[in-house]
PDB file of C-alpha atoms in Angstrom:
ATOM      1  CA  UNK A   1     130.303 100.033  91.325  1.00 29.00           C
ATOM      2  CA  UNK A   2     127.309 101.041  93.774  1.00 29.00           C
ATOM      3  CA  UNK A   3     128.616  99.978  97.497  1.00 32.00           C
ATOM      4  CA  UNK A   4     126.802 102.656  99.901  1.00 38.00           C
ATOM      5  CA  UNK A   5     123.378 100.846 100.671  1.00 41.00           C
ATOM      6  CA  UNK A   6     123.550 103.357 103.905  1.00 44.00           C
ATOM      7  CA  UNK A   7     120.091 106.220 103.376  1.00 49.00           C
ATOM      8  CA  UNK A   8     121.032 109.445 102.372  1.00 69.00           C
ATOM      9  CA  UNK A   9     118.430 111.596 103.270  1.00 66.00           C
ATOM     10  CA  UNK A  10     118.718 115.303 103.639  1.00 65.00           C
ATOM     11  CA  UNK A  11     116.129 117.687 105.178  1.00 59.00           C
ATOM     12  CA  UNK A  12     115.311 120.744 102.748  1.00 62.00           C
ATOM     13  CA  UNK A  13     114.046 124.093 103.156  1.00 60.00           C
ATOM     14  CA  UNK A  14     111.186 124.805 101.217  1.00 60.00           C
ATOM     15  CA  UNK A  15     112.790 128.095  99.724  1.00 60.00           C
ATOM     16  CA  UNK A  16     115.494 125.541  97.971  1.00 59.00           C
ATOM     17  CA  UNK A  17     112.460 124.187  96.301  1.00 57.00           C
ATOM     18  CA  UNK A  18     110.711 127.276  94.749  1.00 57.00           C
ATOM     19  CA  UNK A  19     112.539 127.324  91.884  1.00 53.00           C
ATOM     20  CA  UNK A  20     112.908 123.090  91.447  1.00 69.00           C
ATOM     21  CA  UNK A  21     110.248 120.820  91.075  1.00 83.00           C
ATOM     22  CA  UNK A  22     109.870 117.594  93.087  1.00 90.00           C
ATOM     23  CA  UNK A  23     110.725 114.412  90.954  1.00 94.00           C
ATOM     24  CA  UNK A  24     108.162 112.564  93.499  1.00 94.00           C
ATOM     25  CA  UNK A  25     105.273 113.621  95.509  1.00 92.00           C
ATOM     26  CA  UNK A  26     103.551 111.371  98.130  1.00 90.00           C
ATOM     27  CA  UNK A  27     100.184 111.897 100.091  1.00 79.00           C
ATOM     28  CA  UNK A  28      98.925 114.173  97.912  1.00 67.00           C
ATOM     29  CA  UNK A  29      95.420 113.683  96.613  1.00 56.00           C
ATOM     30  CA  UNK A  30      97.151 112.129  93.274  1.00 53.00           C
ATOM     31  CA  UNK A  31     100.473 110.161  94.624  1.00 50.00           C
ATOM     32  CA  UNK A  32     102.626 110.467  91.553  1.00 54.00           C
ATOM     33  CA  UNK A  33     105.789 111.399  90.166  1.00 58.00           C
ATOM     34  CA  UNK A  34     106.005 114.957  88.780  1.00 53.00           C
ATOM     35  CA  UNK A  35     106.785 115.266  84.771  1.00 50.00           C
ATOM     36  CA  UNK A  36     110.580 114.354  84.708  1.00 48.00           C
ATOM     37  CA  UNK A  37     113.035 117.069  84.027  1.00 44.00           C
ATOM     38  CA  UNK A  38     115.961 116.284  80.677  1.00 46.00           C
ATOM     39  CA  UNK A  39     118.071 113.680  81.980  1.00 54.00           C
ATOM     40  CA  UNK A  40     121.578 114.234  82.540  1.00 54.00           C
ATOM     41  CA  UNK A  41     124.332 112.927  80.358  1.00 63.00           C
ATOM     42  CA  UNK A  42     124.387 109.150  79.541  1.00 81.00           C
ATOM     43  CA  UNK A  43     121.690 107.756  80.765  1.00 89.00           C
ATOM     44  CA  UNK A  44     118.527 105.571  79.425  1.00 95.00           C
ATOM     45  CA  UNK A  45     115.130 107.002  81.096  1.00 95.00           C
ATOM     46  CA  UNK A  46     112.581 104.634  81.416  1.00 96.00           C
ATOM     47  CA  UNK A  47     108.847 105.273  83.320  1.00 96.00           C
ATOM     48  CA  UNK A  48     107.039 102.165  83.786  1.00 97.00           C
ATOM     49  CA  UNK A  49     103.699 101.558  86.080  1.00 97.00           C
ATOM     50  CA  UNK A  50     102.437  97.587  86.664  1.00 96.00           C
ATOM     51  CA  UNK A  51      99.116  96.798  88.500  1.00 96.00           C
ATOM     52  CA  UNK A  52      99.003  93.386  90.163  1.00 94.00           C
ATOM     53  CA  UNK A  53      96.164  92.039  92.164  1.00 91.00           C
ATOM     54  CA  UNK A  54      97.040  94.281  95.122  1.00 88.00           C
ATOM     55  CA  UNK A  55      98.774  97.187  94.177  1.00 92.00           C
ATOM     56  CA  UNK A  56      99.929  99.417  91.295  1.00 95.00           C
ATOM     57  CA  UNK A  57     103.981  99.986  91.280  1.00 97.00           C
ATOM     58  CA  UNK A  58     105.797 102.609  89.213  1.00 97.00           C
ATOM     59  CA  UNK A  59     109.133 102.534  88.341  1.00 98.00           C
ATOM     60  CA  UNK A  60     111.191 105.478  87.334  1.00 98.00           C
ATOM     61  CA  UNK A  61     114.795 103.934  85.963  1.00 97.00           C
ATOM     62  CA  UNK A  62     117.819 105.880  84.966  1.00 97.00           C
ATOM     63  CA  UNK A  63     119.986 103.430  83.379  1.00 97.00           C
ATOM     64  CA  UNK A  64     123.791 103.601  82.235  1.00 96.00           C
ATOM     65  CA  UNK A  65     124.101 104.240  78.408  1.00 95.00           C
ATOM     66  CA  UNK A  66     126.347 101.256  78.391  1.00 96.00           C
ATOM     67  CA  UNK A  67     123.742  98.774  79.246  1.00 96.00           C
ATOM     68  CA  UNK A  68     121.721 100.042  76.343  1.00 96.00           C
ATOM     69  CA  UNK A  69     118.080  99.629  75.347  1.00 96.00           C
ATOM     70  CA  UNK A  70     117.672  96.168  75.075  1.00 97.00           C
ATOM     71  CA  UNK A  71     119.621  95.311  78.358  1.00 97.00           C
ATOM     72  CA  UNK A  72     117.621  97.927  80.358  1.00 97.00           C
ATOM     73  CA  UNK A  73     114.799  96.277  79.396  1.00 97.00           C
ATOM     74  CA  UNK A  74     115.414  93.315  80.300  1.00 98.00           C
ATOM     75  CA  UNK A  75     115.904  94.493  83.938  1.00 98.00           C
ATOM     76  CA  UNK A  76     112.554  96.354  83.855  1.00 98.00           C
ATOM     77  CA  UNK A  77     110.907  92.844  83.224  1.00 98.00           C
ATOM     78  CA  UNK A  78     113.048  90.967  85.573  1.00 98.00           C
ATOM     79  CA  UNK A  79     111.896  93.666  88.034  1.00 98.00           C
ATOM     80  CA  UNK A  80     108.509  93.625  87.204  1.00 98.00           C
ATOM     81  CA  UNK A  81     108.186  89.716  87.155  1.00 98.00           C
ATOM     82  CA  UNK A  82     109.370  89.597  90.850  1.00 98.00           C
ATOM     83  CA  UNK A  83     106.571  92.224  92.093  1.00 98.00           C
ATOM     84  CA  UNK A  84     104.072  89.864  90.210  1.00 97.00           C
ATOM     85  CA  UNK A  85     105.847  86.711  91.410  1.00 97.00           C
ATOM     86  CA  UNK A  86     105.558  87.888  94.926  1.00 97.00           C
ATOM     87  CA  UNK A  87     101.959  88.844  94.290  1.00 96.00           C
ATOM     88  CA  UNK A  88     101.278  85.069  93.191  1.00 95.00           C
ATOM     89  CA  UNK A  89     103.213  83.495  95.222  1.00 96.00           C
ATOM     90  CA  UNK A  90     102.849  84.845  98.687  1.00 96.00           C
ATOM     91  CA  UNK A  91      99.584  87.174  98.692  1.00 93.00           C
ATOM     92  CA  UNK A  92      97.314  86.130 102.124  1.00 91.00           C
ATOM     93  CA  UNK A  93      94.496  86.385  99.470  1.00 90.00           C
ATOM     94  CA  UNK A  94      95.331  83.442  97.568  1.00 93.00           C
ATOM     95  CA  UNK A  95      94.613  80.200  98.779  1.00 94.00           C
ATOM     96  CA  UNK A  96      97.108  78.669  97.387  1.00 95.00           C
ATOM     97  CA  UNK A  97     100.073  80.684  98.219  1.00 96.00           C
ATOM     98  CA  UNK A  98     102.985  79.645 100.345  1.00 97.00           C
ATOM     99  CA  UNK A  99     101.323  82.096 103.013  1.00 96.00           C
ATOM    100  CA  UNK A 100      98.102  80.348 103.013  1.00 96.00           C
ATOM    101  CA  UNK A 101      99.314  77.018 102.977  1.00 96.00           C
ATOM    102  CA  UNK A 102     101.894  77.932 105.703  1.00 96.00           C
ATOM    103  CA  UNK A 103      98.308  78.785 107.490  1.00 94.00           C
ATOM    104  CA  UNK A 104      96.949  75.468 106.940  1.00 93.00           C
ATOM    105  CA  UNK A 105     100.310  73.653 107.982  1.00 93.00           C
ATOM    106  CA  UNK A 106     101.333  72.672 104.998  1.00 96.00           C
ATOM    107  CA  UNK A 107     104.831  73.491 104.728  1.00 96.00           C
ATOM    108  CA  UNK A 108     106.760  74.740 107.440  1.00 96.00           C
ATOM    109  CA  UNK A 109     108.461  78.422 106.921  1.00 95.00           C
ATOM    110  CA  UNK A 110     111.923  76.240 106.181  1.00 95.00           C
ATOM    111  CA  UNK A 111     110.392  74.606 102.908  1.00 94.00           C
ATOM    112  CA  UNK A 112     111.388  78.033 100.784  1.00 96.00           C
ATOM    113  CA  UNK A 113     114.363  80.583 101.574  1.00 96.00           C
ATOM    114  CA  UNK A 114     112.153  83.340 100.423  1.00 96.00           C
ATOM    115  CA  UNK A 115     109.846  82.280 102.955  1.00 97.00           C
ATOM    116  CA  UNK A 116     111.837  81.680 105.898  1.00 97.00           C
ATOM    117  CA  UNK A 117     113.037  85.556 105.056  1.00 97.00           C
ATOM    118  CA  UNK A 118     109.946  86.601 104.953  1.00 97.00           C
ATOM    119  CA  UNK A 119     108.916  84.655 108.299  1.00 97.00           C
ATOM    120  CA  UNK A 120     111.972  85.873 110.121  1.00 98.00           C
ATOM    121  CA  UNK A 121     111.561  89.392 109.405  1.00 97.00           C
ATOM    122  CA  UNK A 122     107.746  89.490 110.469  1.00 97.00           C
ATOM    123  CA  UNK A 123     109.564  87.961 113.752  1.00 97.00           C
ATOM    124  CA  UNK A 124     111.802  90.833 113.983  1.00 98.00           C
ATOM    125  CA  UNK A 125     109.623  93.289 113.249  1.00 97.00           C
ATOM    126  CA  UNK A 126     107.525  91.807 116.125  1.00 97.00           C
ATOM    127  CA  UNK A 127     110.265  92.379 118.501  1.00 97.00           C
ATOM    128  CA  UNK A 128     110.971  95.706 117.050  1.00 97.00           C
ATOM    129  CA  UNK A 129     107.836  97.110 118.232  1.00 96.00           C
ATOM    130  CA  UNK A 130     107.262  95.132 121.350  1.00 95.00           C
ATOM    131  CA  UNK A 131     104.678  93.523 119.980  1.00 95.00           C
ATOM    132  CA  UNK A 132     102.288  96.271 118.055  1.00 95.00           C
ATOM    133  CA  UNK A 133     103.210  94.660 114.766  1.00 96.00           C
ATOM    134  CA  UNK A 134     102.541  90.988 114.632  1.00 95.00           C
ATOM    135  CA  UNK A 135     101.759  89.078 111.636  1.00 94.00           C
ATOM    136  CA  UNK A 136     100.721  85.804 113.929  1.00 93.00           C
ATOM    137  CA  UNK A 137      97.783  88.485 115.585  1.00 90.00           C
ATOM    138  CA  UNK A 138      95.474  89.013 113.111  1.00 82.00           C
ATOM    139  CA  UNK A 139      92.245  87.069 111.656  1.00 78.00           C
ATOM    140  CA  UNK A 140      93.237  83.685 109.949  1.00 81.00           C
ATOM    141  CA  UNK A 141      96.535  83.587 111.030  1.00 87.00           C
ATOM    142  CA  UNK A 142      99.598  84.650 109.901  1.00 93.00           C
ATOM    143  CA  UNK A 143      99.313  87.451 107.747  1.00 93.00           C
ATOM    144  CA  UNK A 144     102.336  89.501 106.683  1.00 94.00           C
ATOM    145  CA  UNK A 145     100.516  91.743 105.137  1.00 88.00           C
ATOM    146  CA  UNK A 146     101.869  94.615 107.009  1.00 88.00           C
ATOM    147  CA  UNK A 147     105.473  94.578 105.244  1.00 94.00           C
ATOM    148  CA  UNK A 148     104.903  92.303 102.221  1.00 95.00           C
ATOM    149  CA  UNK A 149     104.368  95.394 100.152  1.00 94.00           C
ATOM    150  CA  UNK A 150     108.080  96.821 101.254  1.00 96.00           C
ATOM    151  CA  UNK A 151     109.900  93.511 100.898  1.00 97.00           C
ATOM    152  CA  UNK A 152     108.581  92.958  97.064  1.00 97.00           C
ATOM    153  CA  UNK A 153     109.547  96.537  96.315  1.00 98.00           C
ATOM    154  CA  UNK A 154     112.857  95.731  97.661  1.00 98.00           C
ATOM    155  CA  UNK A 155     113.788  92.184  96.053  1.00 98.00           C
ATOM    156  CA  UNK A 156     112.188  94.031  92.635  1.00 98.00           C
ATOM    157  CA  UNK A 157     114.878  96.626  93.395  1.00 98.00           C
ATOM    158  CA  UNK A 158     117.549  94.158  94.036  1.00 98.00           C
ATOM    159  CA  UNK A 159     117.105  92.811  90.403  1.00 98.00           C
ATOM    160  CA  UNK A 160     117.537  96.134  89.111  1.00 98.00           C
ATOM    161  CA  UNK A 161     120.791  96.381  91.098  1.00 98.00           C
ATOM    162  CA  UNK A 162     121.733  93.108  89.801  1.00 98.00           C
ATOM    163  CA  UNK A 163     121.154  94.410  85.870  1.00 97.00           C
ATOM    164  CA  UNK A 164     123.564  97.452  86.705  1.00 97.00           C
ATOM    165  CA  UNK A 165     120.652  99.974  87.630  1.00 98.00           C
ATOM    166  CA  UNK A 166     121.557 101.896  90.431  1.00 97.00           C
ATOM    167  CA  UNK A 167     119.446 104.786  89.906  1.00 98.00           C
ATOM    168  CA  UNK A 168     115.683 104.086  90.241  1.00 98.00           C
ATOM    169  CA  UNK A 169     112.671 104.857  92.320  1.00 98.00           C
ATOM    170  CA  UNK A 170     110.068 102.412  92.876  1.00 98.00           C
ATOM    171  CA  UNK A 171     106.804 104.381  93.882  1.00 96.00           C
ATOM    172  CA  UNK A 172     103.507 101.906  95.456  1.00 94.00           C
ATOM    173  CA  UNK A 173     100.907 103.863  96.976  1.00 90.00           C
ATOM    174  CA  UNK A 174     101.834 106.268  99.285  1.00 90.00           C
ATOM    175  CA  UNK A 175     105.227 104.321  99.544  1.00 95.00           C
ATOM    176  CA  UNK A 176     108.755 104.539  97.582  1.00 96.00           C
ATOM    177  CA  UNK A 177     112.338 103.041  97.518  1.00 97.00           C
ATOM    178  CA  UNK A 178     114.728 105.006  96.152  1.00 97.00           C
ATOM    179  CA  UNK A 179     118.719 104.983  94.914  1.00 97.00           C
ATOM    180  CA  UNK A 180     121.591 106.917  93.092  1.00 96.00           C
ATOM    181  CA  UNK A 181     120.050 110.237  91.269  1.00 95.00           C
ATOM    182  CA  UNK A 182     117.346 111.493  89.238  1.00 95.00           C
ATOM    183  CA  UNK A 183     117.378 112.362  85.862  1.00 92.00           C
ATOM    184  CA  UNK A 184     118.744 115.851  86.340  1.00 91.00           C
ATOM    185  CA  UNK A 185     121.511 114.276  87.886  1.00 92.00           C
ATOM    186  CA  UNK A 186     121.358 115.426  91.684  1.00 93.00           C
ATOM    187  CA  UNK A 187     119.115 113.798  94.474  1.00 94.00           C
ATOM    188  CA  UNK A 188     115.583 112.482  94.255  1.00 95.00           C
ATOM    189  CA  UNK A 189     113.560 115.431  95.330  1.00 94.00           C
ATOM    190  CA  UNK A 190     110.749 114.111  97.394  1.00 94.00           C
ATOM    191  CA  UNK A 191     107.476 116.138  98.828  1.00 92.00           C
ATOM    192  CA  UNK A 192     105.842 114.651 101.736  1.00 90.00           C
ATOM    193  CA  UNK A 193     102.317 116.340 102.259  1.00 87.00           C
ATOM    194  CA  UNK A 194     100.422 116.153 105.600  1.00 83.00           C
ATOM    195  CA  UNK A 195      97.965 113.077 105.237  1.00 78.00           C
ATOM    196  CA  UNK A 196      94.653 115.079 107.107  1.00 77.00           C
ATOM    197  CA  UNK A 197      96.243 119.018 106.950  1.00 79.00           C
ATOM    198  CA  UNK A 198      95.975 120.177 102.810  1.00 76.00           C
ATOM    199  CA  UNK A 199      96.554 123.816 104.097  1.00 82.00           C
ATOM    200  CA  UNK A 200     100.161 122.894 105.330  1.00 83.00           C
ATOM    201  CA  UNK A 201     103.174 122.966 102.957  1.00 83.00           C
ATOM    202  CA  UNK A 202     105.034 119.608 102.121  1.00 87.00           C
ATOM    203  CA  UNK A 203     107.833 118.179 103.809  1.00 89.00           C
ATOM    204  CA  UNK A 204     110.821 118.670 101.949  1.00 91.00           C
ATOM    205  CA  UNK A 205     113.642 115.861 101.247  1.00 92.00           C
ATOM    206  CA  UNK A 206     116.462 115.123  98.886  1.00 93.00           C
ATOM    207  CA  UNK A 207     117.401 111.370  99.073  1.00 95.00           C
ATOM    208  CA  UNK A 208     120.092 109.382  97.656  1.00 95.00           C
ATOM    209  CA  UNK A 209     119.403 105.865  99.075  1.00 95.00           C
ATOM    210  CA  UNK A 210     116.534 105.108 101.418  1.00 95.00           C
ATOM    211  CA  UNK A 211     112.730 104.294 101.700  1.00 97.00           C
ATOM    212  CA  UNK A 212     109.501 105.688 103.018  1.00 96.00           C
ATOM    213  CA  UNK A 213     106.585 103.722 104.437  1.00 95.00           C
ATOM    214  CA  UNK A 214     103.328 105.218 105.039  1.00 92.00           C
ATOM    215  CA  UNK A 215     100.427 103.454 107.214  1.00 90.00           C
ATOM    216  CA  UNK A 216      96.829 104.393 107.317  1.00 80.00           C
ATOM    217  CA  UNK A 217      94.779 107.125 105.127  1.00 59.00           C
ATOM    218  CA  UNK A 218      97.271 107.250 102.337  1.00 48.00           C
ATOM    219  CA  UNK A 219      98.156 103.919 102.594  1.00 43.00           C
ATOM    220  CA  UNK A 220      96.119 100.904 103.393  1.00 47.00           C
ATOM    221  CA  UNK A 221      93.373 102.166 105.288  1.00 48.00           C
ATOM    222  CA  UNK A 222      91.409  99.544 107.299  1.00 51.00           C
ATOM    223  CA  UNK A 223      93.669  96.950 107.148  1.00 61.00           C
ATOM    224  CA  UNK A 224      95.435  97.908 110.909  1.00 77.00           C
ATOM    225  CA  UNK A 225      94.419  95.844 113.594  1.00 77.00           C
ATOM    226  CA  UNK A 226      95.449  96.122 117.269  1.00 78.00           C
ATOM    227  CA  UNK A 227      97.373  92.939 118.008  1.00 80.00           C
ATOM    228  CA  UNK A 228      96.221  93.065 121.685  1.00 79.00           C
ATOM    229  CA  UNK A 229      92.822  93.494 120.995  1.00 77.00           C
ATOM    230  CA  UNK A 230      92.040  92.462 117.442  1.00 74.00           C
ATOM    231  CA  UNK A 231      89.977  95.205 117.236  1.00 73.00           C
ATOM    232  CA  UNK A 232      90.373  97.884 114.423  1.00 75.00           C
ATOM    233  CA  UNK A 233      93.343 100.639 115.242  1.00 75.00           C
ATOM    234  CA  UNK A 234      92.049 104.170 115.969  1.00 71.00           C
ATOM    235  CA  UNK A 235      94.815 106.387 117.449  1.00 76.00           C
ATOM    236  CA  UNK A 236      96.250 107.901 114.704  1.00 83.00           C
ATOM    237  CA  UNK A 237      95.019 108.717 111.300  1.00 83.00           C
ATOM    238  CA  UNK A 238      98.364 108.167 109.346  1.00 87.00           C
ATOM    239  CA  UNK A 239     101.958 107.521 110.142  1.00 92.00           C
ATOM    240  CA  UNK A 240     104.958 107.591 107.609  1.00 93.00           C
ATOM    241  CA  UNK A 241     108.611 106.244 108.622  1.00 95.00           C
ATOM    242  CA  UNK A 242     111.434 107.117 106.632  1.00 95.00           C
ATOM    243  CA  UNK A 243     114.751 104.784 107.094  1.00 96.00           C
ATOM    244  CA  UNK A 244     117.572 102.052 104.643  1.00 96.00           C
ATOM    245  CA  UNK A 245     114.000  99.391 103.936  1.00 97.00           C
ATOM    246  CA  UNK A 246     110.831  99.799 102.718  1.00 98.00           C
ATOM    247  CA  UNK A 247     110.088  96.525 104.783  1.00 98.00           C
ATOM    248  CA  UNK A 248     110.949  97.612 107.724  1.00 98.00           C
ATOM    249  CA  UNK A 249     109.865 101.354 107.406  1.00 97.00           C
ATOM    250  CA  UNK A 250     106.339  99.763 106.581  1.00 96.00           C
ATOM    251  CA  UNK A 251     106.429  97.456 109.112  1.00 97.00           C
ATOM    252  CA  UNK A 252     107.399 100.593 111.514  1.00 97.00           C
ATOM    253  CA  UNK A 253     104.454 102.791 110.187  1.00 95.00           C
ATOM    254  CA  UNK A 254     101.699  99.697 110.331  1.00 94.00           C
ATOM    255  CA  UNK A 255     102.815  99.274 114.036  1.00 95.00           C
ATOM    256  CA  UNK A 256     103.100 103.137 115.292  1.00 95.00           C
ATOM    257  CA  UNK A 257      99.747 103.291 113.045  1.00 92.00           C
ATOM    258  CA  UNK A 258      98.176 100.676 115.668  1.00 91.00           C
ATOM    259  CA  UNK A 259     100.684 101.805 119.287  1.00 93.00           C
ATOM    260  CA  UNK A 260     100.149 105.820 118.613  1.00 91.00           C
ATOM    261  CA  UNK A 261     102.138 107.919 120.759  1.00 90.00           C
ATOM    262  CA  UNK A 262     103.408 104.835 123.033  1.00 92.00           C
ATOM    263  CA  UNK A 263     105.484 103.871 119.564  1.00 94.00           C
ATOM    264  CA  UNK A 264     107.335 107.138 119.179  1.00 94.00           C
ATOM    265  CA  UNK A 265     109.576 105.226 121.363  1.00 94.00           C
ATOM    266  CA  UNK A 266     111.430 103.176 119.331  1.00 96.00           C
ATOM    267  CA  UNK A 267     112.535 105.778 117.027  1.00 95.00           C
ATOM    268  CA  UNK A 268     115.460 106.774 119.513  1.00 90.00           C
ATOM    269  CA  UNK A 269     118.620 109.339 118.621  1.00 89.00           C
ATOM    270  CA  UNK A 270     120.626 107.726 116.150  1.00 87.00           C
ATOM    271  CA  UNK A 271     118.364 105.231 115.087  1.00 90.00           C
ATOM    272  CA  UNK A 272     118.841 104.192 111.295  1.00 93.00           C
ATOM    273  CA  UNK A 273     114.766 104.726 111.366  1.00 96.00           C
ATOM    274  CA  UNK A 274     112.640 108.312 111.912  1.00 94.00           C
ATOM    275  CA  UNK A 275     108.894 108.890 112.417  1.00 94.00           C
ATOM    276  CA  UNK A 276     108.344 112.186 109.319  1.00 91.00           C
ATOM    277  CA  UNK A 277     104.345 112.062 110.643  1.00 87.00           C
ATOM    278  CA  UNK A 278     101.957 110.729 113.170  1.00 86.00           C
ATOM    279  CA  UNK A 279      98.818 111.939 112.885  1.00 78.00           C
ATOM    280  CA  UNK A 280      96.004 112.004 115.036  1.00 74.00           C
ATOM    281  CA  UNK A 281      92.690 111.537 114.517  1.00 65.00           C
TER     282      UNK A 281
END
C-alpha cells in the first residue's frame, strides 16, 4: 500500500537528461506531456484530457494490472467527475455555486464540509503570506480563485488513490500533481522552462510525489490582484512553487506573483515549499 504522501523531488543535471526524454514539460510554448515511453511490467496506461468551463486537465494513469480495464476506468471517471463537480459546484463564475451564494449570504461556509475546507484553507493561505493572498480582497467578494484550481486537482487525485492508482500525473495549465512512477518505471521526469527566457535550458526534476504551481504568464495571466491595493499585480512576470499540494503551491505562486521579492521570504530553509522561478518583468 502507498503511505509516503511526503514530495520526492530531486534536482537533475541536464547531462542525465540527454539521452532520456521528459515524461512532462511545463512552460513551454505547448504545455504537454511528451509521447510516453513502453510501460514497465504490469501496468494499465491510460492518457486522458477533460475540458471544463475553466480549464483543460490531463491525466496520465499507470494502473496495477490487477485492477484491470474495467476497474481503471472506473477511477478515471470518478476522477474526472470530481474536476467537473468542482467546476459546477464551486466556480466564482456561476451564480449559483456554493461560492457565489456564500457571496450573497446565503449559506454560511459551515453548510458543506467541502466548503468549510475550502474556506479554511483560503484562511491559511492568507496567513501564509501575510496577507498577499486573500480570497476576501478581490472584486465581488470572496473569490478563491487563486487555489481552487490546485484543490480540484488534488480531491480528483484522491479518488484515484482511493481506486488503487498510485501512479498518475494530473497536468492543468502550466500546473501538475504528481505520484509513484512513470511508465518506464522510474521517476516522473519533469522540464521546467523559463516563463520570459526561451534561450535558457529547462529546469531539470525527477519527482516521485509532489506538485508544482505556476502564477502569471503561463498560468492565469490577469487574474492577480494586489490585495492592498486592488489594483492589477505588476512585479513579476511569472512565479512557479514546487512543494506536497498543488493548493497550496498555487496559492504560494498567486501570492509571490502579487508580493515579488518581499515574498521570497516565506520560502525559508527547510520549508516543505521552494520558489523554482520568479521572474521579473
Amino acid at each position: 500500500m502507498w503511505t509516503d504522501e511526503q514530495p520526492r523531488t530531486r534536482w537533475v543535471d541536464p547531462a542525465v537528461f540527454r539521452f532520456r526524454r521528459p515524461d512532462l514539460r511545463l512552460g513551454a510554448r505547448e504545455q504537454r506531456p511528451d509521447r510516453a515511453d513502453l510501460v514497465a511490467g504490469d501496468r494499465i496506461a491510460v492518457r486522458h484530457t477533460v475540458r471544463t468551463s475553466t480549464a483543460e486537465y490531463t491525466l496520465l494513469l499507470n494502473a496495477p494490472e490487477w485492477l484491470g480495464r474495467r476497474g481503471t476506468g472506473e477511477a478515471l471517471r470518478d476522477a474526472v467527475a470530481e474536476l467537473r463537480a468542482i467546476d459546477l459546484t464551486y466556480g466564482p463564475n456561476r451564480p449559483e455555486s456554493l461560492v457565489s451564494r456564500l457571496r450573497r449570504g446565503e449559506i454560511s461556509p459551515e453548510s458543506y464540509p467541502p466548503l468549510t475546507d475550502l474556506v479554511d484553507r483560503c484562511a491559511a493561505m492568507r496567513a501564509a503570506t501575510d496577507g498577499w493572498f486573500d480570497a476576501w480582497a478581490v472584486p465581488g467578494g470572496f473569490d478563491p480563485g487563486g487555489l481552487l484550481g490546485g484543490w480540484a486537482v488534488e480531491r480528483a487525485a484522491a479518488r484515484l488513490r482511493d481506486a488503487g492508482i498510485h501512479d498518475y500525473a494530473v497536468l492543468t495549465g502550466a500546473d501538475l500533481v504528481v505520484r509513484g512512477n512513470a511508465g518506464h518505471g522510474g521517476p516522473w521526469r519533469v522540464a521546467l522552462h523559463h516563463p520570459t527566457d526561451r534561450g535558457r535550458g529547462p529546469l531539470l526534476l525527477e519527482m516521485t510525489a509532489g506538485a508544482v504551481g505556476t502564477s502569471g504568464v503561463t498560468g492565469r495571466q490577469g487574474h492577480v490582484v494586489d490585495p492592498h491595493t486592488g489594483e492589477p499585480a505588476g512585479q513579476l512576470v511569472a512565479a512557479t512553487v514546487v512543494g506536497p499540494d498543488l493548493a497550496v503551491a498555487d496559492a504560494y505562486a498567486t501570492a509571490l506573483y502579487a508580493a515579488g521579492a518581499a515574498g521570497l521570504a516565506w520560502f525559508r530553509p527547510g520549508s516543505d515549499y521552494r520558489v523554482l522561478f520568479a521572474a521579473h518583468r
